[in-house]
Structures are given as structure tokens and as C-alpha cells.
Short mmCIF file of C-alpha atoms in Angstrom, two decimals:
data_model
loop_
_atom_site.label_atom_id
_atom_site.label_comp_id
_atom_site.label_asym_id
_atom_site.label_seq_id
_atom_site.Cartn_x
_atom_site.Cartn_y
_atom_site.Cartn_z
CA UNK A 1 90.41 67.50 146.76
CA UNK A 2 90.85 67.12 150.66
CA UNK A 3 90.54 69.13 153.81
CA UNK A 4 93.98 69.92 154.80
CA UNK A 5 95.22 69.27 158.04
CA UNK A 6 91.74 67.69 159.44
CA UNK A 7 92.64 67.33 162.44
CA UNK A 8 90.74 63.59 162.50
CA UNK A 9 93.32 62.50 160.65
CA UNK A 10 96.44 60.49 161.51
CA UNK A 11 99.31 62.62 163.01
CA UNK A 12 103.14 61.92 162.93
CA UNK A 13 106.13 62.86 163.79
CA UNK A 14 109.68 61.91 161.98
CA UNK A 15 112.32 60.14 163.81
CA UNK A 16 114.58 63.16 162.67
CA UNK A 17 111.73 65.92 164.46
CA UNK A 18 111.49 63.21 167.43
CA UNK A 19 115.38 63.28 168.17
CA UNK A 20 116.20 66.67 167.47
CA UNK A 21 112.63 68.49 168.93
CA UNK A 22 111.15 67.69 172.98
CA UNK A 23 107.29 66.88 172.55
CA UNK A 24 105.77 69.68 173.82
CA UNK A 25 107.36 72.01 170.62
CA UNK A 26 106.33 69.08 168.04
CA UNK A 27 102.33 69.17 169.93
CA UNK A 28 102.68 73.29 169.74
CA UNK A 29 102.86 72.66 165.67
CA UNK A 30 99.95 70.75 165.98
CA UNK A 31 98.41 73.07 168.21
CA UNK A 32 99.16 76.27 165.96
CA UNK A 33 97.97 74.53 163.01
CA UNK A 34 94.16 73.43 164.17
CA UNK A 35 94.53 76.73 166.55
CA UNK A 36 96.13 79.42 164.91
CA UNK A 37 95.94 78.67 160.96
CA UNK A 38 92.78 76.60 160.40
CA UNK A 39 89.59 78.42 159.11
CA UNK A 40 91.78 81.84 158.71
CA UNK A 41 93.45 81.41 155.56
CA UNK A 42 93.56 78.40 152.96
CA UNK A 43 96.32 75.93 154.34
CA UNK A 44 98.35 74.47 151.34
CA UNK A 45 99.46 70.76 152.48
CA UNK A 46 103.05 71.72 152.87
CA UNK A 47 103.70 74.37 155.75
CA UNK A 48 107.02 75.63 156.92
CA UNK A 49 107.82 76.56 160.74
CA UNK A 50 110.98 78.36 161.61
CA UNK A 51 112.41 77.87 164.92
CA UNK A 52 113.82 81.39 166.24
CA UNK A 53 115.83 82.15 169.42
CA UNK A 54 114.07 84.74 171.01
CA UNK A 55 115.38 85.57 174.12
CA UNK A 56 115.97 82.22 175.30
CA UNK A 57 112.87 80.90 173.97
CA UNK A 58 111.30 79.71 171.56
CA UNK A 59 109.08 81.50 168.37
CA UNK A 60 107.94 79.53 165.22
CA UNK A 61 107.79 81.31 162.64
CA UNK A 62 104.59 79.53 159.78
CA UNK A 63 104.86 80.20 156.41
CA UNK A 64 103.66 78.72 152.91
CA UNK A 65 104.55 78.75 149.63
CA UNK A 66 102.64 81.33 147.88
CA UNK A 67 101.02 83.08 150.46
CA UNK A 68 102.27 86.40 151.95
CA UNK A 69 100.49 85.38 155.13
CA UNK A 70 103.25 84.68 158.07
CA UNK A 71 102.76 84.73 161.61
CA UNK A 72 105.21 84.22 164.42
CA UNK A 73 104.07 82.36 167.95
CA UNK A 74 106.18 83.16 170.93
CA UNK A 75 105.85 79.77 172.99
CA UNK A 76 106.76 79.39 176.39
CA UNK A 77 109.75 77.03 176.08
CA UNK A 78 113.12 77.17 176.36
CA UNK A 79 115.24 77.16 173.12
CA UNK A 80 118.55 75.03 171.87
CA UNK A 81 120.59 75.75 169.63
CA UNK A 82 120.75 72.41 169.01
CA UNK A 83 117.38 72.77 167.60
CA UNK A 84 116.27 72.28 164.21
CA UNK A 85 116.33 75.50 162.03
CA UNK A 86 113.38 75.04 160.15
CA UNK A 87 110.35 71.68 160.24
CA UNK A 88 107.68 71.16 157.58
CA UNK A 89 104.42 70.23 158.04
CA UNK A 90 103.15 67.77 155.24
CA UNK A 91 99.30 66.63 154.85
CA UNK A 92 99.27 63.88 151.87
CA UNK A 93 96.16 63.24 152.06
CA UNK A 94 95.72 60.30 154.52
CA UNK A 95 98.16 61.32 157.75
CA UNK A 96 100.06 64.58 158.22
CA UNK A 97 103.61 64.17 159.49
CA UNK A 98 106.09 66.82 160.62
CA UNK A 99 109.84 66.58 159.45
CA UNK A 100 112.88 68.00 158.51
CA UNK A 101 113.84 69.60 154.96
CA UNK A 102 116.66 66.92 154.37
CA UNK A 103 113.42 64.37 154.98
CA UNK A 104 111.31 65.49 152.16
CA UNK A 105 111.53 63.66 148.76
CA UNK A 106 112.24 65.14 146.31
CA UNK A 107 110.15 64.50 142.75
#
């Protein structure tokens, strides 16, 4: 078993999340996770972050699968509707990498 989300490890981005998201949201999902989430509650090594409209800016939204732990993070940047609606945040074990749903393999 590993650490997830060590933040020592190598951290990516897809080329989906790099043309639809600016930098500074993708770094705030980095930020929340080694922030916000690590050492409160056992991170699975899938998370979900939903991008909400809230008042002009931006909130993610983290979940996970099979936790009832959710938290939302009202960010200082301006929000798009051309935005994604939702991002994942995948640790496999060597890198973590942030990308869309239609991005993730299924098995």
C-alpha cells in the first residue's frame, strides 16, 4: 500500500485540464489536496472536484467515493462557463495527474 497524494511525488496535469482550466485553478487542486484534505481524512487515490459558479467565481467542490466527507473551497478566481464541470484527481501510485471524466479508462 502507498501514501496517497505524497506530495514528493510526480504531479501532472492532462492536456484536456491544461486547455480547458488557467494554472492557477489546476495549482489550487494541488493546493487543497496537500492543504485542505491531507492528514484530515483517509484520501482514496481517485478524488472528484466540482467546479461551481458562485457568484462569478469559482468554488470546487472535493468529494470521494465512499466517503460522506465533502467540502467546498471558495477561490478567488474568476469563473467560465467554459470551464470544465467536474476534474478528477488520480494517484496510481508513482505520479498523480488531474483530468477530465471522458480521460479516465475505463477497466
Amino acid at each position: 500500500m502507498f501514501e496517497t497524494f505524497d506530495s514528493k511525488k510526480s504531479r501532472y496535469a492532462s492536456v484536456g485540464v491544461v486547455s480547458s482550466l488557467p494554472g492557477e485553478l489546476i495549482d489550487s487542486i494541488w493546493y487543497i489536496i496537500d492543504l485542505d484534505l491531507k492528514g484530515l481524512i483517509p484520501l482514496e487515490n481517485i478524488l472528484s472536484f466540482d467546479l461551481i459558479n458562485n457568484d462569478g467565481h469559482v468554488t470546487m467542490h472535493f468529494s470521494q467515493e465512499g466517503s460522506s466527507v465533502e467540502m467546498g473551497i471558495d477561490l478567488p478566481f474568476g469563473y467560465s462557463n467554459e470551464f470544465p464541470q467536474e476534474v478528477y484527481a488520480y494517484d496510481d501510485g508513482s505520479r498523480q495527474t488531474i483530468l477530465l471524466p471522458n480521460e479516465i479508462r475505463q477497466r
